[in-house]
Coordinates of C-alpha atoms and ligand atoms in Angstrom, one line a residue:
M1 CA -56.0 259.3 86.3
N2 CA -54.5 262.8 86.2
A3 CA -50.7 263.0 86.2
V4 CA -48.0 265.7 85.7
A5 CA -45.5 264.5 83.2
V6 CA -42.7 265.6 81.0
N7 CA -42.1 264.6 77.4
P8 CA -38.5 265.3 76.8
R9 CA -38.6 264.5 73.1
K10 CA -41.3 267.1 72.5
R11 CA -39.9 269.3 75.3
E12 CA -43.3 269.6 77.0
V13 CA -44.5 269.6 80.6
V14 CA -48.2 268.4 80.6
L15 CA -51.1 267.3 82.5
I16 CA -51.8 263.8 81.1
D17 CA -54.3 261.0 81.5
H18 CA -52.2 258.2 83.0
P19 CA -53.5 254.5 83.5
A20 CA -54.3 253.6 87.0
P21 CA -51.9 251.1 88.4
E22 CA -53.1 247.8 89.8
I23 CA -51.3 245.3 92.2
S24 CA -49.9 242.5 90.1
A25 CA -47.6 240.8 92.7
G26 CA -48.1 239.6 96.2
T27 CA -45.4 241.9 97.6
E28 CA -46.9 245.1 96.1
V29 CA -48.8 247.9 97.8
K30 CA -51.3 250.4 96.3
F31 CA -51.4 253.8 97.9
R32 CA -53.4 257.0 97.2
T33 CA -51.1 259.9 96.8
L34 CA -51.7 262.5 99.4
E35 CA -48.9 265.0 98.6
V36 CA -45.9 265.4 96.3
G37 CA -43.0 267.9 97.1
I38 CA -41.5 270.0 94.3
C39 CA -37.7 270.4 94.3
G40 CA -34.9 271.9 92.2
T41 CA -34.5 268.4 90.5
D42 CA -38.0 268.5 89.2
R43 CA -37.5 272.1 87.8
E44 CA -34.2 270.9 86.2
I45 CA -36.2 267.9 84.6
C46 CA -38.7 270.5 83.3
R47 CA -35.7 272.3 81.6
F48 CA -34.8 269.0 80.0
D49 CA -31.4 268.9 81.7
Y50 CA -32.1 265.3 82.6
G51 CA -35.1 263.1 83.3
D52 CA -35.9 259.9 81.2
P53 CA -39.2 258.3 80.6
P54 CA -39.5 254.6 81.2
I55 CA -38.1 252.6 78.1
G56 CA -40.8 252.6 75.4
D57 CA -42.8 255.5 76.9
D58 CA -42.9 259.1 75.7
H59 CA -43.7 260.6 79.1
L60 CA -42.1 260.5 82.5
V61 CA -44.6 261.1 85.4
L62 CA -42.8 263.6 87.6
G63 CA -42.4 263.7 91.4
H64 CA -40.0 261.8 93.7
E65 CA -40.9 263.4 97.1
G66 CA -44.1 261.5 97.9
L67 CA -46.6 260.7 100.7
G68 CA -49.5 258.4 100.4
E69 CA -52.2 256.5 102.2
V70 CA -52.2 252.8 101.6
T71 CA -55.5 251.5 100.0
E72 CA -54.6 247.9 99.1
V73 CA -51.9 245.4 99.8
G74 CA -50.8 242.1 98.1
S75 CA -51.1 238.8 99.7
D76 CA -47.4 238.6 100.8
V77 CA -47.4 242.1 102.4
H78 CA -47.1 241.8 106.2
R79 CA -45.5 245.1 107.5
I80 CA -47.9 247.5 105.8
K81 CA -51.8 247.6 106.0
P82 CA -54.5 249.7 104.4
G83 CA -54.8 253.1 106.1
D84 CA -51.1 253.4 106.8
L85 CA -49.2 256.5 105.7
V86 CA -46.1 255.7 103.6
V87 CA -43.2 257.6 102.1
P88 CA -41.7 255.8 99.1
M89 CA -37.9 255.6 98.6
V90 CA -36.7 257.1 95.2
R91 CA -34.1 254.7 93.7
R92 CA -34.5 251.1 92.5
P93 CA -31.7 248.7 92.0
C94 CA -30.1 247.9 88.6
H95 CA -30.4 244.5 87.2
H96 CA -26.7 243.5 87.0
S97 CA -26.0 240.5 89.2
H98 CA -22.4 241.8 89.8
C99 CA -23.6 245.0 91.3
V100 CA -23.0 244.3 94.9
P101 CA -24.7 247.5 96.5
C102 CA -27.8 246.9 94.4
R103 CA -28.0 243.2 95.3
K104 CA -27.7 244.2 99.0
D105 CA -30.5 246.7 98.9
R106 CA -28.1 249.7 98.6
S107 CA -28.9 251.0 95.2
D108 CA -28.0 254.5 96.5
F109 CA -24.5 253.3 96.0
C110 CA -25.2 251.5 92.6
M111 CA -22.0 250.7 90.8
T112 CA -23.2 250.5 87.3
G113 CA -25.4 253.6 86.8
D114 CA -28.2 251.6 85.5
F115 CA -30.4 252.2 88.6
V116 CA -33.9 253.8 88.0
E117 CA -35.4 256.6 90.1
R118 CA -39.1 257.3 90.5
G119 CA -40.0 260.5 88.8
I120 CA -36.4 261.1 87.6
K121 CA -35.0 258.2 85.7
Q122 CA -36.9 255.6 83.7
Y123 CA -39.6 255.1 86.2
H124 CA -42.8 257.0 86.8
G125 CA -43.1 259.2 89.8
F126 CA -45.7 260.3 92.3
M127 CA -47.4 263.4 90.7
T128 CA -50.4 261.2 90.0
E129 CA -53.5 259.9 92.0
Y130 CA -52.5 256.3 92.7
V131 CA -49.2 254.5 92.8
V132 CA -48.2 250.7 93.2
D133 CA -44.8 249.8 94.6
H134 CA -43.1 246.9 96.5
E135 CA -43.4 246.9 100.3
Q136 CA -39.6 247.0 100.5
Y137 CA -39.4 250.4 99.1
L138 CA -42.0 251.9 101.4
C139 CA -41.5 253.6 104.8
V140 CA -44.4 253.7 107.2
V141 CA -44.8 257.1 108.8
P142 CA -46.5 257.7 112.2
P143 CA -49.9 259.6 111.7
A144 CA -48.6 262.3 114.0
L145 CA -46.2 263.3 111.3
R146 CA -48.9 263.5 108.5
D147 CA -48.8 267.3 107.9
V148 CA -44.9 267.5 107.5
A149 CA -44.1 263.9 106.3
I150 CA -43.6 265.4 102.8
L151 CA -40.3 266.8 104.1
M152 CA -39.0 263.4 104.7
E153 CA -37.3 262.6 101.3
P154 CA -35.3 265.8 101.2
L155 CA -34.3 265.2 104.9
T156 CA -32.9 261.8 103.9
V157 CA -30.2 263.7 102.0
A158 CA -29.0 265.2 105.3
E159 CA -29.4 261.9 107.1
K160 CA -27.4 259.9 104.6
A161 CA -24.7 262.6 105.0
L162 CA -24.7 262.4 108.7
I163 CA -24.5 258.6 108.8
Q164 CA -21.4 258.8 106.5
I165 CA -19.9 261.7 108.5
W166 CA -20.1 259.6 111.7
Q167 CA -18.7 256.5 109.9
I168 CA -15.8 258.4 108.2
Q169 CA -14.8 260.2 111.3
K170 CA -14.4 257.0 113.2
R171 CA -10.9 257.2 111.5
L172 CA -10.0 259.4 114.7
D173 CA -11.5 260.0 118.0
W174 CA -13.9 262.6 116.9
E175 CA -17.1 261.9 118.7
C176 CA -17.4 264.4 121.6
P177 CA -17.0 263.3 125.3
V178 CA -20.2 262.4 126.8
V179 CA -22.0 265.3 128.5
E180 CA -25.5 264.8 130.1
G181 CA -28.2 266.4 128.0
K182 CA -25.9 266.9 125.0
A183 CA -25.7 265.0 121.7
P184 CA -22.4 263.6 120.3
G185 CA -21.6 266.5 118.1
H186 CA -21.7 269.1 120.9
C187 CA -17.9 269.9 120.7
R188 CA -17.9 270.3 116.9
Q189 CA -18.6 273.3 114.6
A190 CA -20.8 272.7 111.6
V191 CA -21.4 275.1 108.7
V192 CA -24.4 274.6 106.4
L193 CA -24.2 276.3 103.0
G194 CA -27.6 277.6 101.8
A195 CA -31.0 278.2 103.3
G196 CA -33.2 276.3 101.1
P197 CA -35.0 273.1 102.2
I198 CA -31.8 270.9 101.9
G199 CA -29.9 273.4 104.0
I200 CA -32.6 274.1 106.6
L201 CA -33.4 270.5 107.1
G202 CA -29.7 269.8 107.3
A203 CA -29.2 272.5 109.8
M204 CA -32.0 271.0 111.9
A205 CA -30.6 267.4 111.7
L206 CA -27.0 268.7 112.6
K207 CA -28.5 270.6 115.6
V208 CA -30.2 267.5 116.9
A209 CA -27.0 265.6 116.5
G210 CA -25.5 268.2 118.9
F211 CA -23.3 270.2 116.4
Q212 CA -22.8 273.9 117.0
T213 CA -24.3 274.9 113.7
T214 CA -24.2 277.9 111.6
V215 CA -26.0 278.5 108.3
Y216 CA -24.0 280.5 105.9
S217 CA -26.0 282.0 103.1
R218 CA -26.3 284.8 100.7
S219 CA -29.2 287.1 101.9
K220 CA -28.3 289.9 104.3
V221 CA -29.8 289.8 107.8
P222 CA -32.4 290.0 108.9
N223 CA -34.5 288.1 106.4
L224 CA -37.2 285.5 106.5
K225 CA -34.7 282.6 106.3
S226 CA -32.4 284.1 108.9
E227 CA -35.3 284.5 111.3
L228 CA -36.5 280.9 110.5
V229 CA -33.0 279.5 111.2
E230 CA -32.5 281.4 114.4
S231 CA -36.0 280.2 115.7
F232 CA -34.5 276.7 116.1
G233 CA -31.3 277.9 117.8
V234 CA -28.9 277.9 114.7
R235 CA -26.9 281.0 113.9
Y236 CA -27.3 282.6 110.6
I237 CA -24.5 284.5 108.8
S238 CA -24.7 286.2 105.6
S239 CA -21.9 285.7 103.0
E240 CA -22.6 289.3 101.8
S241 CA -21.4 290.7 104.9
T242 CA -18.9 288.0 106.3
S243 CA -16.2 286.4 104.1
P244 CA -15.4 282.7 104.6
E245 CA -12.1 283.7 106.3
E246 CA -14.0 285.9 108.8
L247 CA -16.4 283.1 109.3
A248 CA -13.6 280.7 110.2
R249 CA -12.0 283.2 112.6
M250 CA -15.5 283.5 114.4
L251 CA -16.1 279.8 114.6
G252 CA -12.7 278.4 115.2
N253 CA -12.0 274.9 113.7
I254 CA -14.7 274.1 111.2
D255 CA -15.3 270.4 111.6
V256 CA -18.1 270.0 109.1
V257 CA -19.4 271.7 106.1
Y258 CA -22.8 270.6 104.7
E259 CA -23.3 272.1 101.2
G260 CA -26.8 272.6 100.1
V261 CA -26.6 275.3 97.6
G262 CA -25.7 273.6 94.3
G263 CA -23.1 276.2 93.4
A264 CA -19.3 275.6 93.3
K265 CA -18.0 279.1 93.9
V266 CA -19.2 279.5 97.5
S267 CA -18.5 275.9 98.1
F268 CA -14.9 276.0 97.1
D269 CA -14.3 279.3 98.9
V270 CA -15.5 277.7 102.1
L271 CA -13.6 274.4 101.5
K272 CA -10.5 276.7 101.8
V273 CA -11.4 277.5 105.4
L274 CA -12.3 273.9 106.4
G275 CA -10.6 272.9 109.7
L276 CA -8.3 270.3 110.8
N277 CA -9.6 266.7 110.3
G278 CA -12.7 268.4 108.8
I279 CA -15.2 266.9 106.4
F280 CA -16.9 268.7 103.5
V281 CA -20.1 267.1 102.2
F282 CA -21.4 268.2 98.8
T283 CA -25.3 267.5 98.2
G284 CA -26.0 270.1 95.5
I285 CA -26.1 269.4 91.8
P286 CA -25.0 272.5 89.7
G287 CA -27.4 272.9 86.8
F288 CA -26.6 273.2 83.1
P289 CA -25.0 275.2 81.6
L290 CA -22.0 274.7 83.8
P291 CA -20.1 277.9 84.2
H292 CA -16.3 277.8 84.6
I293 CA -15.1 279.2 87.9
T294 CA -11.7 279.8 89.4
V295 CA -10.7 277.6 92.2
D296 CA -7.6 277.9 94.6
G297 CA -6.6 274.4 93.8
E298 CA -3.1 274.5 95.1
L299 CA -4.2 275.9 98.5
I300 CA -7.1 273.5 98.7
M301 CA -4.8 270.5 98.0
R302 CA -2.2 271.7 100.5
N303 CA -4.9 272.1 103.2
M304 CA -6.6 268.7 102.4
V305 CA -3.2 266.9 102.9
L306 CA -1.9 268.9 105.8
K307 CA -5.2 268.9 107.6
N308 CA -6.4 265.3 107.0
Q309 CA -9.6 266.7 105.3
V310 CA -12.3 264.7 103.5
A311 CA -14.4 265.9 100.6
L312 CA -17.5 263.8 100.3
G313 CA -20.2 263.8 97.7
T314 CA -23.5 262.1 98.5
V315 CA -26.6 261.4 96.5
N316 CA -30.0 259.7 97.2
A317 CA -30.5 257.6 100.3
G318 CA -30.9 254.2 101.7
R319 CA -33.5 252.7 104.1
D320 CA -31.3 253.7 107.1
A321 CA -31.5 257.3 106.1
F322 CA -35.3 257.1 105.6
E323 CA -35.6 255.6 109.0
A324 CA -33.3 258.3 110.6
A325 CA -35.4 260.9 108.8
I326 CA -38.6 259.5 110.4
H327 CA -37.0 259.5 113.7
D328 CA -35.5 263.1 113.5
L329 CA -38.7 264.6 111.9
G330 CA -40.4 263.4 115.1
I331 CA -37.7 265.1 117.3
F332 CA -38.1 268.3 115.0
M333 CA -41.8 268.3 115.6
Q334 CA -41.4 268.0 119.4
R335 CA -38.9 270.9 119.6
W336 CA -39.9 273.3 116.8
P337 CA -43.4 272.4 115.4
G338 CA -44.2 275.8 114.2
T339 CA -40.9 276.2 112.3
V340 CA -41.2 272.7 110.7
R341 CA -44.7 273.5 109.5
S342 CA -43.6 276.9 108.2
L343 CA -41.1 275.1 105.8
I344 CA -44.1 274.1 103.7
T345 CA -44.8 277.4 102.1
G346 CA -47.6 276.4 99.7
R347 CA -50.0 273.6 98.9
F348 CA -51.4 273.5 95.4
G349 CA -53.5 271.3 93.0
L350 CA -52.1 269.1 90.2
K351 CA -53.4 271.7 87.8
D352 CA -51.0 274.3 89.3
A353 CA -48.0 272.1 88.9
R354 CA -46.9 273.4 85.4
G355 CA -46.7 277.0 86.7
L356 CA -44.7 275.9 89.8
L357 CA -42.4 273.8 87.8
L358 CA -41.7 276.4 85.1
G359 CA -42.2 279.7 86.8
A360 CA -39.8 281.5 89.2
A361 CA -38.9 279.5 92.3
T362 CA -40.7 280.7 95.4
G363 CA -41.1 280.0 99.1
I364 CA -39.2 277.0 100.7
K365 CA -41.0 273.8 100.0
N366 CA -44.0 273.9 97.7
V367 CA -46.2 270.9 97.7
L368 CA -48.9 269.4 95.4
D369 CA -51.9 268.4 97.5
V370 CA -53.2 265.5 95.5
A371 CA -55.8 264.0 97.8
Ligands
BGC1 C1 -33.3 263.3 94.9 C2 -32.5 262.1 95.0 C3 -32.0 261.8 93.6 C4 -31.3 262.9 93.1 C5 -30.7 262.6 91.7 C6 -32.6 264.4 94.3 O1 -33.4 265.6 94.2 O2 -33.7 263.7 96.2 O3 -33.2 260.9 95.6 O4 -31.0 260.6 93.8 O5 -32.2 264.0 93.0 O6 -31.4 262.2 90.7
ZN2 ZN1 -35.9 266.3 95.5

């Protein structure tokens, strides 16, 4: 089978011949890969910032944003059948009996760090033709979402953030009063940092949850991304023309900031203007080398205390977030089908993967069409 892999020891990104997997346990499912999304994480692995092959292997097959069609199921598989579309989860539990989250199917909150991640950490990913995985890590996707289902895994980042936002804000009476036709965030201001896939999908999820949502990103208006964001009813403001202080004056109390840029400078500048009882969610992972930046620590600490603020980091996602992503992607497609489809800016073959992974980043979400 063809596969796209990294060899960190030799510092190579290569197309390899990878053995085809076979079902070896009753709970396993075999699927044919249809598509694999490419993201910043993959590009960082290809710069050898991180990314580890399975123990005893030289190569790590890349790809953690997958979509497949089931070809075969083990004898103990009941929920999934051949022909189903599936999106695999990324992380698998560590093996320590004392790790409560992993033992309770919440490896996204693993306490030991010894989890593995498909296509990232010690477990082969999806940039190959066939994959075998356990039923419990696969989410069945309705056929109607076939052409956009590859956006599900990046959307789970936003969904996990939203689940936590609602949970944490239960500390006060934060949900908005019930108004017919409006979702529970309707009285709250949310700011999304960045207009990449994580930012745009986050803005869509916040919008569906009712938040008055603004994307705050670098490029001056108008540009392709500002037009795209405005096409689903979210305001776009450029950080080139509007400072964080001006942004806060325009919006009033900023209740939520959802960071999807992976850079600390703009993040901490906006943290300074987070509102009363506000929650700031970091999802981006700054890449190496990590530059030193100056942060207004005293002011931020003062605000965090006097304004009851929360700063939250979130990584990976559990089954609840995958299910929320399937649900929300369905809503996105009812409301903004053209916009959702336009997030996928290119489909390429496995043979083009090296160029996409190593060349300059282009488009919004580029996808390998493996089928
Ligand atoms: C993936 C996560 C993963 C993280 C860190 C992200 O790109 O979406 O599932 O946990 O990288 O490895
Ligand atoms: Zn990713």
